[in-house]
Coordinates of C-alpha atoms and ligand atoms in Angstrom, one line a residue:
M22 CA -0.1 0.0 -0.1
V23 CA 1.1 3.5 -0.6
L24 CA 1.3 4.4 3.0
D25 CA 4.0 1.8 3.6
D26 CA 6.6 4.3 4.5
L27 CA 5.0 5.5 7.6
G28 CA 6.8 7.2 10.5
S29 CA 7.6 4.5 13.4
S30 CA 5.1 5.9 16.0
L31 CA 2.1 5.8 13.6
R32 CA 3.3 2.4 12.3
G33 CA 3.5 1.1 16.0
T34 CA 0.0 2.3 16.7
L35 CA -1.1 0.8 13.3
D36 CA 0.8 -2.7 14.0
K37 CA -1.6 -3.0 17.1
L38 CA -4.5 -3.6 14.9
R39 CA -2.7 -6.4 12.9
G40 CA -5.2 -9.4 13.0
K41 CA -8.2 -7.3 14.1
S42 CA -11.2 -7.2 11.8
R43 CA -13.2 -4.4 13.8
L44 CA -11.8 -1.0 15.0
S45 CA -13.1 0.2 18.6
E46 CA -13.6 3.9 19.2
E47 CA -10.4 3.8 21.4
D48 CA -8.4 2.3 18.4
I49 CA -9.6 5.2 16.2
E50 CA -9.1 7.9 18.5
E51 CA -5.4 6.6 19.1
I52 CA -4.8 6.7 15.5
V53 CA -6.2 9.9 14.8
K54 CA -3.9 11.4 17.5
E55 CA -0.8 9.7 16.1
I56 CA -1.8 11.5 12.8
Q57 CA -2.4 14.6 14.4
R58 CA 1.0 14.7 15.7
S59 CA 2.8 14.0 12.5
L60 CA 0.7 16.5 10.5
L61 CA 1.2 19.1 13.1
S62 CA 5.1 18.5 13.1
A63 CA 5.1 18.7 9.6
D64 CA 3.7 22.3 9.8
V65 CA 0.0 21.6 8.8
D66 CA -2.2 24.1 9.8
V67 CA -4.1 23.2 13.1
S68 CA -7.4 23.8 11.7
L69 CA -6.9 21.5 8.4
V70 CA -5.6 18.9 10.9
M71 CA -8.8 19.2 12.9
E72 CA -10.8 19.0 9.9
L73 CA -9.0 16.1 8.6
S74 CA -9.2 14.4 12.0
D75 CA -12.9 14.8 12.1
N76 CA -13.4 13.4 8.6
I77 CA -11.1 10.3 9.5
K78 CA -12.9 9.7 12.7
E79 CA -16.5 10.1 11.5
R80 CA -15.7 7.6 8.3
A81 CA -14.0 4.9 10.2
L82 CA -16.8 4.6 12.7
E83 CA -19.4 4.9 10.4
E84 CA -18.2 3.0 7.3
E85 CA -18.3 -0.7 7.3
P86 CA -14.9 -2.3 6.2
P87 CA -15.2 -4.3 3.4
A88 CA -15.4 -8.1 4.0
G89 CA -12.3 -9.5 4.6
T90 CA -10.4 -6.2 4.9
P91 CA -8.3 -5.8 8.0
A92 CA -9.0 -3.0 10.3
R93 CA -5.7 -1.6 9.7
D94 CA -6.0 -1.7 5.8
F95 CA -9.2 -0.2 6.3
V96 CA -8.3 2.8 8.4
L97 CA -5.1 3.3 6.2
R98 CA -7.2 3.6 3.1
I99 CA -9.4 6.3 4.7
V100 CA -6.6 8.2 6.2
Y101 CA -5.1 8.2 2.6
E102 CA -8.4 9.1 0.7
E103 CA -8.9 12.1 3.3
L104 CA -5.3 13.4 2.5
V105 CA -5.6 13.1 -1.0
D106 CA -9.1 14.9 -0.9
L107 CA -7.1 17.7 1.1
I108 CA -4.0 17.9 -1.0
G109 CA -5.5 17.1 -4.6
D110 CA -3.4 15.8 -7.6
S111 CA -0.7 17.5 -9.1
T112 CA -1.7 21.1 -10.9
E113 CA -2.3 20.4 -14.4
L114 CA 0.4 21.5 -16.7
P115 CA -0.1 20.4 -20.4
L116 CA 2.9 19.6 -22.5
E117 CA 2.4 22.2 -24.8
E118 CA 2.9 26.0 -25.6
Q119 CA 2.4 27.9 -22.5
T120 CA 3.5 30.8 -20.2
I121 CA 4.1 30.4 -16.5
L122 CA 4.1 33.1 -14.0
L123 CA 5.9 32.5 -10.5
A124 CA 5.2 34.4 -7.6
G125 CA 6.5 34.4 -3.9
L126 CA 8.6 36.2 -1.4
Q127 CA 12.3 36.9 -1.7
G128 CA 14.4 33.9 -0.8
S129 CA 11.3 31.3 -1.5
G130 CA 13.1 29.9 -4.4
K131 CA 11.7 31.3 -7.3
T132 CA 14.7 31.9 -9.6
T133 CA 16.1 28.4 -8.8
S134 CA 12.4 26.8 -9.6
A135 CA 12.1 28.9 -12.7
A136 CA 15.4 27.2 -14.1
K137 CA 14.3 23.7 -12.8
M138 CA 11.0 23.9 -14.5
A139 CA 12.5 25.2 -17.6
W140 CA 14.8 21.9 -17.5
W141 CA 11.9 19.8 -16.5
F142 CA 9.8 21.0 -19.6
S143 CA 13.1 20.6 -21.8
T144 CA 13.3 16.8 -20.7
K145 CA 9.7 16.4 -22.1
G146 CA 10.6 17.8 -25.5
L147 CA 9.8 21.3 -25.2
R148 CA 11.5 24.5 -25.8
P149 CA 11.6 26.3 -22.5
A150 CA 12.7 30.0 -21.8
V151 CA 13.1 31.6 -18.6
I152 CA 12.6 35.5 -18.4
Q153 CA 13.8 37.3 -15.4
T154 CA 12.2 40.4 -14.5
D155 CA 13.6 40.6 -11.1
T156 CA 15.3 44.1 -10.9
F157 CA 15.0 44.4 -7.2
R158 CA 17.5 41.8 -5.8
P159 CA 21.2 42.4 -6.7
G160 CA 22.7 39.5 -8.3
A161 CA 19.0 38.0 -9.4
Y162 CA 19.9 38.6 -13.0
D163 CA 23.2 36.6 -12.9
Q164 CA 21.8 33.8 -10.9
A165 CA 18.9 33.4 -13.4
R166 CA 21.3 33.4 -16.3
E167 CA 23.7 31.1 -15.0
M168 CA 20.9 28.4 -14.0
A169 CA 19.2 28.9 -17.5
E170 CA 22.6 28.1 -18.7
R171 CA 23.1 25.0 -16.7
A172 CA 19.5 23.8 -17.6
E173 CA 20.5 24.7 -21.3
V174 CA 17.2 26.6 -21.9
D175 CA 16.6 30.2 -23.6
F176 CA 17.0 33.1 -21.5
Y177 CA 16.0 36.7 -21.4
G178 CA 17.0 39.5 -18.7
N179 CA 18.2 42.8 -18.7
P180 CA 20.5 43.9 -16.0
D181 CA 20.6 47.7 -17.1
S182 CA 16.7 48.0 -17.1
E183 CA 14.7 49.0 -14.0
D184 CA 11.7 48.4 -15.5
P185 CA 10.1 44.8 -15.0
V186 CA 7.1 45.1 -17.0
E187 CA 9.1 46.2 -20.0
I188 CA 11.6 43.2 -19.2
A189 CA 8.5 41.0 -19.5
R190 CA 7.0 42.3 -22.6
K191 CA 10.3 42.3 -24.2
G192 CA 11.1 39.0 -22.9
L193 CA 8.3 37.3 -24.6
E194 CA 9.2 38.9 -27.9
E195 CA 13.0 38.1 -27.6
T196 CA 12.1 34.4 -26.7
S197 CA 9.4 33.9 -29.1
E198 CA 11.1 30.8 -30.5
A199 CA 10.6 29.0 -27.2
D200 CA 7.3 27.5 -26.3
V201 CA 7.1 27.4 -22.7
H202 CA 7.8 30.7 -21.0
I203 CA 8.7 30.6 -17.5
V204 CA 8.4 34.4 -16.1
D205 CA 10.5 34.8 -12.6
T206 CA 9.2 37.8 -10.9
A207 CA 10.7 39.9 -8.1
G208 CA 10.1 39.2 -4.2
R209 CA 10.2 41.2 -1.4
H210 CA 11.0 40.4 2.2
A211 CA 7.3 41.2 3.0
L212 CA 4.2 41.5 1.1
E213 CA 4.5 45.0 0.3
D214 CA 2.2 47.1 -2.1
D215 CA 4.7 47.8 -4.5
L216 CA 5.4 44.1 -4.9
I217 CA 1.7 43.3 -5.3
D218 CA 1.5 46.3 -7.9
E219 CA 4.4 45.2 -9.7
I220 CA 3.4 41.4 -10.2
E221 CA -0.4 42.6 -11.2
Q222 CA 1.3 44.8 -14.0
I223 CA 3.5 41.9 -15.1
E224 CA 0.6 39.6 -15.1
G225 CA -1.3 41.8 -17.4
V226 CA 1.5 41.9 -19.9
V227 CA 2.5 38.1 -19.9
E228 CA -1.1 37.0 -19.5
P229 CA 0.2 33.5 -18.0
D230 CA -1.8 30.2 -18.5
T231 CA -0.4 29.5 -14.9
S232 CA 0.5 31.2 -12.1
L233 CA 2.4 29.3 -9.4
L234 CA 3.1 30.6 -6.0
V235 CA 6.8 29.5 -4.6
L236 CA 7.0 28.5 -1.1
D237 CA 9.7 27.2 1.0
A238 CA 8.8 24.1 2.7
A239 CA 9.9 25.6 6.0
I240 CA 6.9 28.1 5.8
G241 CA 4.6 27.9 8.6
Q242 CA 1.7 30.5 9.4
G243 CA 2.9 33.0 6.7
A244 CA 1.5 30.8 3.8
K245 CA -2.0 31.9 4.4
D246 CA -1.6 35.6 3.9
Q247 CA 0.8 35.1 1.0
A248 CA -1.7 32.6 -0.6
Q249 CA -4.6 35.1 -0.2
Q250 CA -2.9 38.3 -1.4
F251 CA -1.1 36.6 -4.6
D252 CA -4.5 34.8 -5.1
E253 CA -6.3 38.3 -5.0
S254 CA -4.0 40.0 -7.1
I255 CA -3.0 37.5 -10.0
G256 CA -5.1 34.4 -9.0
I257 CA -2.9 31.1 -8.1
D258 CA -3.1 28.0 -9.9
G259 CA -0.8 26.0 -8.0
V260 CA 2.0 26.1 -5.5
V261 CA 5.5 25.0 -5.9
I262 CA 7.4 23.8 -2.5
T263 CA 11.1 24.2 -2.4
K264 CA 13.9 22.8 -0.1
L265 CA 12.1 19.5 0.6
D266 CA 15.7 18.2 0.8
G267 CA 16.0 19.9 4.3
T268 CA 14.3 18.9 7.4
A269 CA 11.0 20.8 6.7
K270 CA 8.3 18.6 5.4
G271 CA 6.4 21.1 3.5
G272 CA 3.0 20.8 5.4
G273 CA 2.7 24.7 5.8
A274 CA 2.2 24.9 2.0
L275 CA -1.1 23.3 2.2
T276 CA -2.6 26.0 3.9
A277 CA -2.0 27.8 0.4
V278 CA -3.2 24.9 -1.4
D279 CA -6.5 25.1 0.9
Q280 CA -6.7 29.0 0.7
T281 CA -6.3 29.3 -3.2
D282 CA -8.2 26.1 -4.2
S283 CA -5.4 25.3 -5.9
S284 CA -2.9 22.1 -5.9
I285 CA 0.8 21.3 -5.8
A286 CA 2.8 21.6 -9.0
F287 CA 6.4 21.0 -8.3
L288 CA 8.6 20.1 -5.6
G289 CA 12.3 21.4 -5.2
T290 CA 14.7 19.0 -3.7
G291 CA 18.1 20.8 -4.0
E292 CA 20.0 23.4 -5.2
E293 CA 20.9 22.0 -9.0
V294 CA 18.7 22.5 -12.0
Q295 CA 17.9 18.8 -12.0
D296 CA 16.5 18.7 -8.5
V297 CA 13.1 19.1 -9.1
E298 CA 10.1 16.5 -9.1
R299 CA 6.7 16.9 -10.5
F300 CA 4.4 16.5 -7.6
E301 CA 2.5 13.2 -6.9
P302 CA 0.4 13.0 -3.8
D303 CA 1.6 9.4 -2.7
G304 CA 5.1 10.4 -2.0
F305 CA 4.3 13.6 -0.3
I306 CA 1.6 12.1 2.1
S307 CA 3.9 9.4 3.3
R308 CA 6.5 12.0 3.8
L309 CA 4.1 14.3 5.8
L310 CA 3.3 11.3 8.1
G311 CA 6.7 9.9 8.3
Ligands
GDP420 P1 14.0 33.7 -4.8 O1 14.7 35.1 -4.2 O2 12.8 33.2 -4.6 O3 14.3 34.0 -6.3 O4 15.1 32.5 -4.2 P2 16.0 31.8 -5.0 O5 15.9 30.9 -6.2 O6 17.6 32.7 -5.1 O7 16.7 30.9 -3.8 C1 17.0 31.2 -2.6 C2 17.9 30.1 -2.0 O8 17.3 28.9 -1.6 C3 19.2 30.0 -2.9 O9 20.3 30.1 -2.2 C4 18.8 28.8 -3.7 O10 20.1 27.9 -4.0 C5 18.2 28.0 -2.4 N1 17.2 26.9 -2.9 C6 16.3 27.2 -4.0 N2 15.5 26.1 -3.9 C7 15.9 25.0 -3.1 C8 15.8 23.7 -3.0 O11 15.0 23.1 -3.7 N3 16.6 22.9 -2.0 C9 17.8 23.8 -1.3 N4 18.6 23.1 -0.6 N5 18.0 25.1 -1.6 C10 17.3 25.8 -2.4

């Protein structure tokens, strides 16, 4: 089963159910408590954890396990289904011509993710281009150019310009031979008005098919505000979770997924352009509970 890779305490609790065909209310309470502990330590928002626990409890108590199904498998299935329901499938990204806009705070991993995603599309036989519109962070241009080189994808940026909207416009023209355009934007340390104004203008010019919010896996409570503001200004279709190679499990990003009613598109797992995975729920769920 998909949840084989569980954390030891949750597995221990579930193992106590081995051989049982019926679950008692205490069994369910114990499992749900264990799941809550795992999810909270993975930074999943408290209210999401509570909602999930209630659903799991209700279903485990009310539903009849199919004949012959051990109690352990029955409850695992419910846990899995409820988590999939919350997290959803990966953000739909057709393998065809498209424009993707990246949003997020400074340091979240946008520039790195732009190059990674471009690399990923190139492995699917498409011709991607990265357009760097960050005129705010010193070094952003060089970093983006170098990463695009390493990813062997087209690149446009202008280190002499202070007009990100113009760079975006020009970038689309200059990279017209590419079929996937990934537009990186400037971040700020916080959600300042000028950041929102700027990204709204860029969005108006590039008319993205998909706008993705880039979040550091270590994000906690801050995810909600960011998600809400970016969603209101440009509309968020999906989330990229970066730095999953660290200790953080990325549960905070689920708040953003819930807030924007979107899904997860990519996971960043390192500093190299190849360190990217298309999101798939199974591995992520095992990790959250692990
Ligand atoms: P931006 O300000 O949002 O464009 O963020 P950057 O792309 O510059 O990333 C900020 C820092 O995080 C850089 O040092 C990146 O190398 C690092 N970084 C980005 N993604 C990952 C990742 O998935 N794993 C690790 N370990 N580091 C990452």
